[in-house]
Amino acid sequence: QRLLGAIAWRALETGHLIRGGMTVGPLYHANGIVFGPALLEVYKLESQVASYPRILVSPTVMQDKDIRRYTDGTFKDHDGLVCMEYMTNVLLRTDSKTGAHNPDVRPWLDTLLSLIAENAKTLKKEGDLRKLAKWQWLSAYLERVARQKPHLVASAAPSKV
């Protein structure tokens, strides 16, 4: 999850969002060729189901007791789908290799909220409701994390988009 958080916050710095899927299963991977049922499943999760900037966890993962123990950093979203919780690492800008993080969350949170508000304003003006929904989802996700972990963002209050 540290790696996922690092990828997400670096993408956010450039105004991009990420989404994807996580599963287990047969996969062939050699000499630049990748195929198999696991690849097809995560492709469907990302392209047809995820919709928002979230990483969905396949039911296959949640049904496997041995693998499920590695998914403590998950949450059930509003639609009942299980997602990886990466926003804490985004807020802390956790280093994917060392686990070190930046304890000064406020300036980054302010920047992130400003970016979300700017993008939402532009997308509303352009009438791009599909992209707007993704940024609104991110805003709600950020607010949820801030409410659940107030010690991280003590002096910062997320604003509605």
PDB file of C-alpha atoms in Angstrom:
ATOM      1  CA  GLN A   1       0.000   0.000   0.000  1.00  0.00           C
ATOM      2  CA  ARG A   2       2.949   2.312   0.455  1.00  0.00           C
ATOM      3  CA  LEU A   3       3.807   1.868  -3.216  1.00  0.00           C
ATOM      4  CA  LEU A   4       0.197   2.438  -4.230  1.00  0.00           C
ATOM      5  CA  GLY A   5       0.043   5.593  -2.094  1.00  0.00           C
ATOM      6  CA  ALA A   6       3.314   6.886  -3.577  1.00  0.00           C
ATOM      7  CA  ILE A   7       2.077   6.307  -7.127  1.00  0.00           C
ATOM      8  CA  ALA A   8      -1.238   7.999  -6.352  1.00  0.00           C
ATOM      9  CA  TRP A   9       0.248  11.113  -4.748  1.00  0.00           C
ATOM     10  CA  ARG A  10       2.767  11.554  -7.540  1.00  0.00           C
ATOM     11  CA  ALA A  11      -0.054  11.243 -10.066  1.00  0.00           C
ATOM     12  CA  LEU A  12      -2.108  13.784  -8.110  1.00  0.00           C
ATOM     13  CA  GLU A  13       0.785  16.239  -8.144  1.00  0.00           C
ATOM     14  CA  THR A  14       0.426  16.316 -11.922  1.00  0.00           C
ATOM     15  CA  GLY A  15      -3.387  16.432 -11.863  1.00  0.00           C
ATOM     16  CA  HIS A  16      -3.959  12.765 -12.666  1.00  0.00           C
ATOM     17  CA  LEU A  17      -6.014  10.098 -10.929  1.00  0.00           C
ATOM     18  CA  ILE A  18      -5.390   6.352 -10.733  1.00  0.00           C
ATOM     19  CA  ARG A  19      -7.700   3.355 -10.687  1.00  0.00           C
ATOM     20  CA  GLY A  20      -7.214  -0.367 -10.965  1.00  0.00           C
ATOM     21  CA  GLY A  21      -7.954  -3.838  -9.702  1.00  0.00           C
ATOM     22  CA  MET A  22      -6.304  -6.493  -7.563  1.00  0.00           C
ATOM     23  CA  THR A  23      -6.794 -10.237  -7.887  1.00  0.00           C
ATOM     24  CA  VAL A  24      -5.043 -13.591  -7.669  1.00  0.00           C
ATOM     25  CA  GLY A  25      -4.994 -16.322 -10.252  1.00  0.00           C
ATOM     26  CA  PRO A  26      -3.156 -17.830 -13.177  1.00  0.00           C
ATOM     27  CA  LEU A  27      -0.986 -15.392 -15.102  1.00  0.00           C
ATOM     28  CA  TYR A  28       1.696 -15.962 -17.717  1.00  0.00           C
ATOM     29  CA  HIS A  29       4.402 -13.332 -17.653  1.00  0.00           C
ATOM     30  CA  ALA A  30       7.594 -13.728 -19.721  1.00  0.00           C
ATOM     31  CA  ASN A  31       9.552 -11.881 -22.400  1.00  0.00           C
ATOM     32  CA  GLY A  32       7.181  -8.930 -22.430  1.00  0.00           C
ATOM     33  CA  ILE A  33       4.099 -11.105 -22.869  1.00  0.00           C
ATOM     34  CA  VAL A  34       1.386 -11.158 -20.213  1.00  0.00           C
ATOM     35  CA  PHE A  35      -1.887 -13.062 -20.391  1.00  0.00           C
ATOM     36  CA  GLY A  36      -4.183 -15.227 -18.332  1.00  0.00           C
ATOM     37  CA  PRO A  37      -7.430 -15.203 -16.361  1.00  0.00           C
ATOM     38  CA  ALA A  38      -5.998 -12.926 -13.644  1.00  0.00           C
ATOM     39  CA  LEU A  39      -5.094 -10.256 -16.214  1.00  0.00           C
ATOM     40  CA  LEU A  40      -8.572 -10.427 -17.737  1.00  0.00           C
ATOM     41  CA  GLU A  41     -10.184 -10.107 -14.317  1.00  0.00           C
ATOM     42  CA  VAL A  42      -8.204  -7.007 -13.283  1.00  0.00           C
ATOM     43  CA  TYR A  43      -8.736  -5.480 -16.719  1.00  0.00           C
ATOM     44  CA  LYS A  44     -12.500  -5.843 -16.280  1.00  0.00           C
ATOM     45  CA  LEU A  45     -12.330  -4.475 -12.725  1.00  0.00           C
ATOM     46  CA  GLU A  46     -10.385  -1.408 -13.874  1.00  0.00           C
ATOM     47  CA  SER A  47     -12.111  -0.692 -17.182  1.00  0.00           C
ATOM     48  CA  GLN A  48     -15.707  -1.675 -16.477  1.00  0.00           C
ATOM     49  CA  VAL A  49     -16.273  -1.535 -12.717  1.00  0.00           C
ATOM     50  CA  ALA A  50     -13.888   0.806 -10.867  1.00  0.00           C
ATOM     51  CA  SER A  51     -15.225   4.025 -12.479  1.00  0.00           C
ATOM     52  CA  TYR A  52     -13.693   6.185  -9.729  1.00  0.00           C
ATOM     53  CA  PRO A  53     -10.023   6.652  -8.729  1.00  0.00           C
ATOM     54  CA  ARG A  54      -9.959   3.527  -6.605  1.00  0.00           C
ATOM     55  CA  ILE A  55      -8.282   0.140  -6.608  1.00  0.00           C
ATOM     56  CA  LEU A  56     -10.905  -2.602  -6.423  1.00  0.00           C
ATOM     57  CA  VAL A  57     -10.168  -5.880  -4.669  1.00  0.00           C
ATOM     58  CA  SER A  58     -11.545  -8.897  -6.488  1.00  0.00           C
ATOM     59  CA  PRO A  59     -14.000 -11.194  -4.688  1.00  0.00           C
ATOM     60  CA  THR A  60     -11.463 -13.938  -5.519  1.00  0.00           C
ATOM     61  CA  VAL A  61      -8.996 -12.269  -3.129  1.00  0.00           C
ATOM     62  CA  MET A  62     -11.543 -11.781  -0.374  1.00  0.00           C
ATOM     63  CA  GLN A  63     -12.629 -15.447  -0.545  1.00  0.00           C
ATOM     64  CA  ASP A  64      -9.084 -16.801  -0.114  1.00  0.00           C
ATOM     65  CA  LYS A  65      -8.251 -16.900   3.628  1.00  0.00           C
ATOM     66  CA  ASP A  66      -4.490 -17.045   3.024  1.00  0.00           C
ATOM     67  CA  ILE A  67      -4.496 -13.984   0.801  1.00  0.00           C
ATOM     68  CA  ARG A  68      -7.242 -12.010   2.545  1.00  0.00           C
ATOM     69  CA  ARG A  69      -4.955 -11.492   5.548  1.00  0.00           C
ATOM     70  CA  TYR A  70      -2.892  -9.134   3.363  1.00  0.00           C
ATOM     71  CA  THR A  71      -5.891  -6.892   2.717  1.00  0.00           C
ATOM     72  CA  ASP A  72      -6.338  -5.208   6.102  1.00  0.00           C
ATOM     73  CA  GLY A  73      -5.950  -1.858   4.337  1.00  0.00           C
ATOM     74  CA  THR A  74      -9.305  -2.106   2.580  1.00  0.00           C
ATOM     75  CA  PHE A  75     -12.748  -0.550   2.901  1.00  0.00           C
ATOM     76  CA  LYS A  76     -16.200  -1.167   1.471  1.00  0.00           C
ATOM     77  CA  ASP A  77     -17.234   1.686  -0.765  1.00  0.00           C
ATOM     78  CA  HIS A  78     -20.749   3.123  -1.115  1.00  0.00           C
ATOM     79  CA  ASP A  79     -21.592   0.485  -3.753  1.00  0.00           C
ATOM     80  CA  GLY A  80     -20.438  -2.440  -1.587  1.00  0.00           C
ATOM     81  CA  LEU A  81     -17.230  -3.040  -3.547  1.00  0.00           C
ATOM     82  CA  VAL A  82     -14.010  -3.623  -1.596  1.00  0.00           C
ATOM     83  CA  CYS A  83     -11.230  -1.110  -2.312  1.00  0.00           C
ATOM     84  CA  MET A  84      -7.640  -0.629  -1.203  1.00  0.00           C
ATOM     85  CA  GLU A  85      -7.251   2.240   1.279  1.00  0.00           C
ATOM     86  CA  TYR A  86      -4.355   4.279  -0.059  1.00  0.00           C
ATOM     87  CA  MET A  87      -5.328   7.837   0.870  1.00  0.00           C
ATOM     88  CA  THR A  88      -3.516   7.743   4.221  1.00  0.00           C
ATOM     89  CA  ASN A  89      -0.259   7.136   2.367  1.00  0.00           C
ATOM     90  CA  VAL A  90      -1.196   9.847  -0.138  1.00  0.00           C
ATOM     91  CA  LEU A  91      -1.768  12.343   2.675  1.00  0.00           C
ATOM     92  CA  LEU A  92       1.484  11.386   4.394  1.00  0.00           C
ATOM     93  CA  ARG A  93       3.352  11.087   1.091  1.00  0.00           C
ATOM     94  CA  THR A  94       4.793   7.843   2.384  1.00  0.00           C
ATOM     95  CA  ASP A  95       8.027   6.736   0.725  1.00  0.00           C
ATOM     96  CA  SER A  96       7.318   3.420  -1.009  1.00  0.00           C
ATOM     97  CA  LYS A  97      10.717   1.919  -0.110  1.00  0.00           C
ATOM     98  CA  THR A  98      11.504   3.176   3.374  1.00  0.00           C
ATOM     99  CA  GLY A  99       8.059   3.854   4.790  1.00  0.00           C
ATOM    100  CA  ALA A 100       9.228   7.314   5.856  1.00  0.00           C
ATOM    101  CA  HIS A 101       6.592   9.993   5.550  1.00  0.00           C
ATOM    102  CA  ASN A 102       6.179  13.726   5.676  1.00  0.00           C
ATOM    103  CA  PRO A 103       4.461  14.581   8.978  1.00  0.00           C
ATOM    104  CA  ASP A 104       3.521  18.072   7.769  1.00  0.00           C
ATOM    105  CA  VAL A 105       0.234  17.104   6.123  1.00  0.00           C
ATOM    106  CA  ARG A 106      -1.458  20.515   6.138  1.00  0.00           C
ATOM    107  CA  PRO A 107       0.343  22.189   3.170  1.00  0.00           C
ATOM    108  CA  TRP A 108      -0.086  19.086   0.997  1.00  0.00           C
ATOM    109  CA  LEU A 109      -3.733  18.714   1.997  1.00  0.00           C
ATOM    110  CA  ASP A 110      -4.359  22.374   1.156  1.00  0.00           C
ATOM    111  CA  THR A 111      -2.683  21.855  -2.229  1.00  0.00           C
ATOM    112  CA  LEU A 112      -4.701  18.710  -2.863  1.00  0.00           C
ATOM    113  CA  LEU A 113      -7.996  20.376  -1.918  1.00  0.00           C
ATOM    114  CA  SER A 114      -7.153  23.319  -4.155  1.00  0.00           C
ATOM    115  CA  LEU A 115      -6.364  20.967  -7.049  1.00  0.00           C
ATOM    116  CA  ILE A 116      -9.651  19.104  -6.557  1.00  0.00           C
ATOM    117  CA  ALA A 117     -11.624  22.370  -6.414  1.00  0.00           C
ATOM    118  CA  GLU A 118      -9.892  23.738  -9.539  1.00  0.00           C
ATOM    119  CA  ASN A 119     -10.511  20.564 -11.503  1.00  0.00           C
ATOM    120  CA  ALA A 120     -14.131  20.396 -10.360  1.00  0.00           C
ATOM    121  CA  LYS A 121     -14.735  24.004 -11.374  1.00  0.00           C
ATOM    122  CA  THR A 122     -13.207  23.454 -14.818  1.00  0.00           C
ATOM    123  CA  LEU A 123     -15.087  20.204 -15.387  1.00  0.00           C
ATOM    124  CA  LYS A 124     -18.410  21.765 -14.324  1.00  0.00           C
ATOM    125  CA  LYS A 125     -17.787  24.634 -16.734  1.00  0.00           C
ATOM    126  CA  GLU A 126     -16.933  22.188 -19.538  1.00  0.00           C
ATOM    127  CA  GLY A 127     -19.912  19.987 -18.698  1.00  0.00           C
ATOM    128  CA  ASP A 128     -17.729  16.888 -18.340  1.00  0.00           C
ATOM    129  CA  LEU A 129     -19.849  15.097 -15.760  1.00  0.00           C
ATOM    130  CA  ARG A 130     -18.003  11.785 -16.127  1.00  0.00           C
ATOM    131  CA  LYS A 131     -14.657  13.274 -15.055  1.00  0.00           C
ATOM    132  CA  LEU A 132     -16.325  15.546 -12.506  1.00  0.00           C
ATOM    133  CA  ALA A 133     -17.805  12.486 -10.761  1.00  0.00           C
ATOM    134  CA  LYS A 134     -14.294  11.037 -10.359  1.00  0.00           C
ATOM    135  CA  TRP A 135     -12.964  14.196  -8.691  1.00  0.00           C
ATOM    136  CA  GLN A 136     -16.072  14.406  -6.489  1.00  0.00           C
ATOM    137  CA  TRP A 137     -15.543  10.791  -5.452  1.00  0.00           C
ATOM    138  CA  LEU A 138     -11.927  11.628  -4.556  1.00  0.00           C
ATOM    139  CA  SER A 139     -13.069  14.605  -2.503  1.00  0.00           C
ATOM    140  CA  ALA A 140     -15.530  12.415  -0.568  1.00  0.00           C
ATOM    141  CA  TYR A 141     -12.833   9.751  -0.060  1.00  0.00           C
ATOM    142  CA  LEU A 142     -10.418  12.374   1.248  1.00  0.00           C
ATOM    143  CA  GLU A 143     -13.071  13.722   3.620  1.00  0.00           C
ATOM    144  CA  ARG A 144     -13.774  10.194   4.887  1.00  0.00           C
ATOM    145  CA  VAL A 145     -10.100   9.559   5.618  1.00  0.00           C
ATOM    146  CA  ALA A 146      -9.762  12.964   7.311  1.00  0.00           C
ATOM    147  CA  ARG A 147     -12.762  12.165   9.541  1.00  0.00           C
ATOM    148  CA  GLN A 148     -11.458   8.687  10.387  1.00  0.00           C
ATOM    149  CA  LYS A 149      -7.902   9.895  11.087  1.00  0.00           C
ATOM    150  CA  PRO A 150      -8.252  13.401  12.514  1.00  0.00           C
ATOM    151  CA  HIS A 151      -4.771  13.216  14.075  1.00  0.00           C
ATOM    152  CA  LEU A 152      -3.299  13.344  10.557  1.00  0.00           C
ATOM    153  CA  VAL A 153      -5.089  16.494   9.514  1.00  0.00           C
ATOM    154  CA  ALA A 154      -5.878  18.212  12.797  1.00  0.00           C
ATOM    155  CA  SER A 155      -5.945  21.770  11.450  1.00  0.00           C
ATOM    156  CA  ALA A 156      -7.193  21.051   7.930  1.00  0.00           C
ATOM    157  CA  ALA A 157     -10.849  20.624   7.109  1.00  0.00           C
ATOM    158  CA  PRO A 158     -11.673  19.230   3.652  1.00  0.00           C
ATOM    159  CA  SER A 159     -14.184  21.260   1.683  1.00  0.00           C
ATOM    160  CA  LYS A 160     -17.042  19.907  -0.393  1.00  0.00           C
ATOM    161  CA  VAL A 161     -16.625  19.898  -4.158  1.00  0.00           C
TER     162      VAL A 161
END
